[in-house]
């Protein structure tokens, strides 16, 4: 029997938003410049929307309920400490500005965007502390 977390991830995949469907079509099967993405990837207690494990990048899509949400700030910090960079997009950005969203993701994957940026909602991975 699958774990509770696996069952939850499957439920998320079955109930994906329109924005998640649109972005997954672009990311799946190495469609985005040959980079492999998975969806509903677990990082600690969290299940992320999309992840490129090779480049340690998590892509999160947010609806209006995520505006100014402190839990998302903590979630991003945890994922950063786990060694993943996080880029967040609003659902509407994916639906209305898909090409710009994809270009931003590629810029991160190709190490052209490496610094934290509030405008793009990008948070690079943290260096492990000893």
Coordinates of N, CA and C in Angstrom, one line a residue:
X1 N 0.8 -1.2 0.0 CA 0.0 0.0 0.0 C 0.9 1.3 0.0
X2 N 0.6 2.2 -0.9 CA 1.4 3.5 -0.9 C 1.4 4.2 0.4
X3 N 2.4 5.0 0.6 CA 2.5 5.8 1.8 C 1.4 6.9 1.8
X4 N 1.1 7.5 2.9 CA 0.2 8.6 3.0 C 0.6 9.8 2.1
X5 N 1.9 10.0 2.1 CA 2.5 11.1 1.3 C 2.3 10.9 -0.2
X6 N 2.6 9.6 -0.6 CA 2.4 9.2 -2.0 C 0.9 9.4 -2.4
X7 N 0.0 8.9 -1.5 CA -1.4 9.1 -1.8 C -1.8 10.5 -2.0
X8 N -1.2 11.4 -1.1 CA -1.5 12.8 -1.1 C -1.0 13.4 -2.4
X9 N 0.2 13.0 -2.8 CA 0.8 13.5 -4.1 C -0.1 13.1 -5.3
X10 N -0.6 11.9 -5.3 CA -1.5 11.4 -6.4 C -2.8 12.2 -6.4
X11 N -3.3 12.5 -5.2 CA -4.5 13.3 -5.1 C -4.3 14.7 -5.7
X12 N -3.1 15.3 -5.4 CA -2.8 16.6 -5.9 C -2.7 16.6 -7.5
X13 N -2.1 15.5 -8.0 CA -2.0 15.4 -9.5 C -3.4 15.3 -10.1
X14 N -4.3 14.6 -9.5 CA -5.6 14.4 -10.0 C -6.4 15.7 -10.0
X15 N -6.1 16.6 -9.0 CA -6.8 17.8 -8.8 C -6.0 19.1 -9.2
X16 N -5.2 18.9 -10.2 CA -4.3 20.1 -10.5 C -5.1 21.2 -11.1
X17 N -4.6 22.4 -10.9 CA -5.2 23.7 -11.4 C -5.0 23.8 -12.9
X18 N -5.7 24.7 -13.5 CA -5.5 24.9 -15.0 C -4.0 25.4 -15.2
X19 N -3.5 26.2 -14.3 CA -2.1 26.7 -14.5 C -1.1 25.5 -14.4
X20 N -1.4 24.6 -13.4 CA -0.5 23.5 -13.3 C -0.5 22.6 -14.6
X21 N -1.7 22.4 -15.1 CA -1.9 21.6 -16.4 C -1.1 22.3 -17.5
X22 N -1.2 23.6 -17.6 CA -0.5 24.3 -18.7 C 1.0 24.2 -18.5
X23 N 1.5 24.4 -17.3 CA 2.9 24.4 -17.1 C 3.4 23.0 -17.3
X24 N 2.7 22.0 -16.8 CA 3.2 20.6 -16.9 C 3.3 20.2 -18.3
X25 N 2.4 20.6 -19.2 CA 2.6 20.3 -20.6 C 3.9 20.8 -21.2
X26 N 4.4 22.0 -20.6 CA 5.6 22.5 -21.1 C 6.9 21.9 -20.5
X27 N 6.7 21.4 -19.3 CA 7.9 20.8 -18.5 C 8.1 19.3 -18.7
X28 N 7.0 18.6 -18.9 CA 7.1 17.1 -19.0 C 7.9 16.6 -20.2
X29 N 8.4 15.4 -20.1 CA 9.1 14.7 -21.2 C 10.3 15.5 -21.7
X30 N 11.0 16.2 -20.8 CA 12.2 17.0 -21.1 C 11.9 18.1 -22.2
X31 N 10.6 18.6 -22.3 CA 10.2 19.5 -23.3 C 11.0 20.9 -23.1
X32 N 11.4 21.2 -21.9 CA 12.0 22.5 -21.7 C 13.5 22.4 -21.8
X33 N 14.1 22.6 -22.9 CA 15.5 22.6 -23.2 C 16.2 21.3 -22.6
X34 N 15.5 20.2 -22.6 CA 16.0 18.9 -22.2 C 16.1 18.7 -20.7
X35 N 15.6 19.6 -19.9 CA 15.7 19.4 -18.5 C 14.5 18.5 -18.0
X36 N 14.8 17.6 -17.1 CA 13.8 16.7 -16.6 C 13.1 17.2 -15.4
X37 N 11.8 17.3 -15.4 CA 11.0 17.8 -14.3 C 10.1 16.7 -13.8
X38 N 9.8 16.7 -12.5 CA 8.8 15.8 -11.9 C 7.8 16.7 -11.3
X39 N 6.6 16.2 -11.0 CA 5.6 17.0 -10.3 C 5.3 16.4 -9.0
X40 N 4.8 17.2 -8.1 CA 4.4 16.8 -6.7 C 5.6 16.0 -6.1
X41 N 6.8 16.7 -6.1 CA 8.0 16.1 -5.5 C 8.1 16.5 -4.1
X42 N 8.3 15.5 -3.2 CA 8.4 15.7 -1.8 C 9.8 16.3 -1.4
X43 N 9.8 17.4 -0.6 CA 11.0 17.9 0.1 C 10.7 18.1 1.5
X44 N 11.2 17.2 2.4 CA 10.9 17.2 3.8 C 9.4 17.0 3.9
X45 N 8.7 17.8 4.8 CA 7.3 17.6 5.0 C 6.4 18.2 3.9
X46 N 7.0 18.9 2.9 CA 6.3 19.6 1.8 C 6.3 18.8 0.5
X47 N 5.2 19.0 -0.2 CA 5.1 18.4 -1.6 C 5.1 19.6 -2.5
X48 N 6.2 19.7 -3.3 CA 6.3 20.8 -4.2 C 5.5 20.6 -5.5
X49 N 5.2 21.7 -6.2 CA 4.5 21.6 -7.5 C 5.3 20.9 -8.6
X50 N 6.5 21.4 -8.8 CA 7.4 20.8 -9.9 C 8.8 20.9 -9.4
X51 N 9.7 20.0 -9.8 CA 11.1 20.0 -9.4 C 11.9 19.5 -10.5
X52 N 13.0 20.2 -10.7 CA 14.1 19.7 -11.6 C 15.2 19.2 -10.6
X53 N 15.3 17.9 -10.4 CA 16.3 17.4 -9.4 C 17.7 17.7 -9.8
X54 N 18.0 17.5 -11.1 CA 19.3 17.7 -11.7 C 19.9 19.1 -11.3
X55 N 19.0 20.1 -11.4 CA 19.4 21.5 -11.1 C 19.0 22.0 -9.8
X56 N 18.4 21.2 -9.0 CA 17.9 21.5 -7.6 C 17.0 22.8 -7.7
X57 N 16.0 22.7 -8.6 CA 15.1 23.8 -8.7 C 13.7 23.4 -8.5
X58 N 13.0 24.1 -7.6 CA 11.5 23.9 -7.4 C 10.8 25.0 -8.0
X59 N 9.7 24.7 -8.7 CA 8.8 25.7 -9.3 C 7.5 25.5 -8.6
X60 N 7.0 26.6 -8.0 CA 5.8 26.6 -7.2 C 4.8 27.6 -7.9
X61 N 3.5 27.1 -8.0 CA 2.5 28.0 -8.6 C 1.5 28.4 -7.5
X62 N 1.2 29.6 -7.4 CA 0.4 30.1 -6.3 C -0.9 30.8 -6.8
X63 N -1.9 30.6 -6.1 CA -3.2 31.3 -6.3 C -3.3 32.4 -5.3
X64 N -4.4 33.1 -5.3 CA -4.6 34.3 -4.5 C -4.4 34.0 -3.0
X65 N -4.7 32.7 -2.6 CA -4.6 32.4 -1.2 C -3.2 32.5 -0.7
X66 N -2.2 32.6 -1.6 CA -0.8 32.6 -1.2 C -0.3 34.0 -1.0
X67 N -1.1 35.0 -1.3 CA -0.6 36.4 -1.2 C -0.2 36.7 0.3
X68 N 1.0 37.2 0.5 CA 1.4 37.5 1.9 C 1.2 36.4 2.9
X69 N 1.4 35.2 2.5 CA 1.3 34.0 3.3 C 2.6 33.7 4.0
X70 N 2.6 33.8 5.3 CA 3.9 33.5 6.1 C 4.2 32.0 6.0
X71 N 3.3 31.1 5.9 CA 3.6 29.7 5.7 C 4.4 29.4 4.5
X72 N 4.1 30.2 3.4 CA 4.8 30.0 2.2 C 6.3 30.5 2.3
X73 N 6.5 31.6 3.1 CA 7.8 32.1 3.4 C 8.6 31.0 4.2
X74 N 8.0 30.4 5.2 CA 8.7 29.3 5.9 C 8.9 28.1 5.0
X75 N 8.0 27.8 4.2 CA 8.1 26.6 3.3 C 9.3 26.9 2.3
X76 N 9.4 28.1 1.7 CA 10.5 28.4 0.9 C 11.8 28.3 1.6
X77 N 11.9 28.8 2.8 CA 13.1 28.7 3.6 C 13.6 27.3 3.8
X78 N 12.6 26.4 4.2 CA 12.9 25.0 4.4 C 13.4 24.4 3.1
X79 N 12.8 24.6 2.0 CA 13.2 24.1 0.7 C 14.6 24.6 0.3
X80 N 14.8 25.9 0.6 CA 16.2 26.4 0.3 C 17.2 25.7 1.2
X81 N 16.9 25.6 2.5 CA 17.9 24.9 3.3 C 18.1 23.4 2.9
X82 N 17.1 22.8 2.3 CA 17.3 21.5 1.8 C 18.1 21.4 0.5
X83 N 18.6 22.6 0.0 CA 19.5 22.6 -1.1 C 18.8 23.0 -2.5
X84 N 17.5 23.3 -2.4 CA 16.8 23.7 -3.7 C 16.6 25.2 -3.8
X85 N 16.7 25.7 -5.0 CA 16.3 27.0 -5.3 C 14.8 27.0 -5.5
X86 N 14.1 28.1 -5.3 CA 12.6 28.1 -5.4 C 12.2 29.3 -6.3
X87 N 11.4 29.1 -7.3 CA 10.8 30.2 -8.1 C 9.3 30.0 -8.0
X88 N 8.7 31.1 -7.7 CA 7.2 31.1 -7.5 C 6.6 32.0 -8.6
X89 N 5.5 31.5 -9.2 CA 4.7 32.2 -10.1 C 3.3 32.2 -9.7
X90 N 2.6 33.3 -10.0 CA 1.1 33.3 -9.8 C 0.5 32.5 -10.9
X91 N -0.6 31.8 -10.6 CA -1.3 31.0 -11.6 C -1.6 31.9 -12.8
X92 N -2.1 33.1 -12.6 CA -2.4 34.0 -13.7 C -1.2 34.3 -14.6
X93 N 0.0 34.4 -14.0 CA 1.2 34.6 -14.8 C 1.4 33.4 -15.8
X94 N 1.2 32.2 -15.3 CA 1.4 31.0 -16.2 C 0.3 31.1 -17.3
X95 N -0.9 31.4 -17.0 CA -2.0 31.4 -18.0 C -1.8 32.5 -19.0
X96 N -1.4 33.7 -18.5 CA -1.4 34.9 -19.4 C 0.0 35.2 -20.0
X97 N 1.1 34.8 -19.3 CA 2.4 35.1 -19.8 C 3.3 33.9 -19.8
X98 N 2.8 32.8 -20.4 CA 3.5 31.5 -20.3 C 4.9 31.6 -20.9
X99 N 5.1 32.3 -22.0 CA 6.5 32.4 -22.6 C 7.5 33.1 -21.6
X100 N 7.0 34.1 -20.9 CA 7.9 34.8 -19.9 C 8.2 33.9 -18.8
X101 N 7.2 33.1 -18.3 CA 7.4 32.2 -17.2 C 8.5 31.2 -17.6
X102 N 8.3 30.6 -18.8 CA 9.3 29.6 -19.3 C 10.7 30.2 -19.5
X103 N 10.8 31.4 -20.0 CA 12.1 32.0 -20.1 C 12.8 32.2 -18.8
X104 N 12.0 32.6 -17.8 CA 12.5 32.8 -16.4 C 13.1 31.5 -15.9
X105 N 12.3 30.4 -16.1 CA 12.7 29.1 -15.6 C 14.0 28.7 -16.3
X106 N 14.1 28.9 -17.6 CA 15.3 28.5 -18.4 C 16.5 29.3 -17.9
X107 N 16.3 30.6 -17.6 CA 17.4 31.5 -17.1 C 17.9 30.9 -15.8
X108 N 17.1 30.4 -15.0 CA 17.6 29.8 -13.7 C 18.3 28.5 -14.0
X109 N 17.7 27.7 -14.8 CA 18.3 26.4 -15.2 C 19.7 26.5 -15.8
X110 N 19.9 27.6 -16.6 CA 21.1 27.8 -17.3 C 22.0 28.8 -16.5
X111 N 21.7 29.0 -15.3 CA 22.6 29.8 -14.4 C 22.7 31.3 -14.8
X112 N 21.7 31.8 -15.5 CA 21.7 33.2 -15.9 C 21.0 34.0 -14.9
X113 N 20.2 33.4 -14.0 CA 19.5 34.1 -12.9 C 19.9 33.3 -11.7
X114 N 20.8 34.0 -10.9 CA 21.3 33.3 -9.7 C 21.1 34.0 -8.4
X115 N 20.7 35.3 -8.4 CA 20.6 36.1 -7.2 C 19.1 36.2 -6.8
X116 N 18.8 36.2 -5.5 CA 17.5 36.4 -5.0 C 16.9 37.6 -5.7
X117 N 15.6 37.5 -6.0 CA 14.9 38.7 -6.6 C 13.4 38.6 -6.2
X118 N 13.0 39.7 -5.5 CA 11.6 39.8 -5.2 C 10.7 40.0 -6.4
X119 N 11.1 40.7 -7.4 CA 10.3 40.9 -8.6 C 10.0 39.6 -9.3
X120 N 10.9 38.7 -9.3 CA 10.6 37.4 -10.0 C 10.2 36.3 -9.0
X121 N 10.3 36.7 -7.7 CA 9.9 35.7 -6.6 C 10.9 34.5 -6.6
X122 N 12.2 34.8 -6.8 CA 13.2 33.7 -6.9 C 14.0 33.7 -5.6
X123 N 14.2 32.6 -5.1 CA 15.0 32.4 -3.9 C 16.0 31.3 -4.1
X124 N 17.3 31.6 -4.2 CA 18.2 30.5 -4.5 C 18.5 29.7 -3.2
X125 N 19.0 28.5 -3.5 CA 19.3 27.5 -2.4 C 20.3 28.2 -1.5
X126 N 20.2 27.8 -0.2 CA 21.1 28.2 0.8 C 22.3 27.3 0.9
X127 N 23.5 27.8 1.1 CA 24.7 27.0 1.4 C 24.5 26.3 2.7
X128 N 24.8 25.0 2.7 CA 24.7 24.3 4.0 C 25.6 24.9 5.1
X129 N 25.1 25.0 6.3 CA 25.9 25.5 7.4 C 26.5 24.3 8.1
X130 N 27.8 24.5 8.5 CA 28.5 23.4 9.2 C 28.3 23.5 10.7

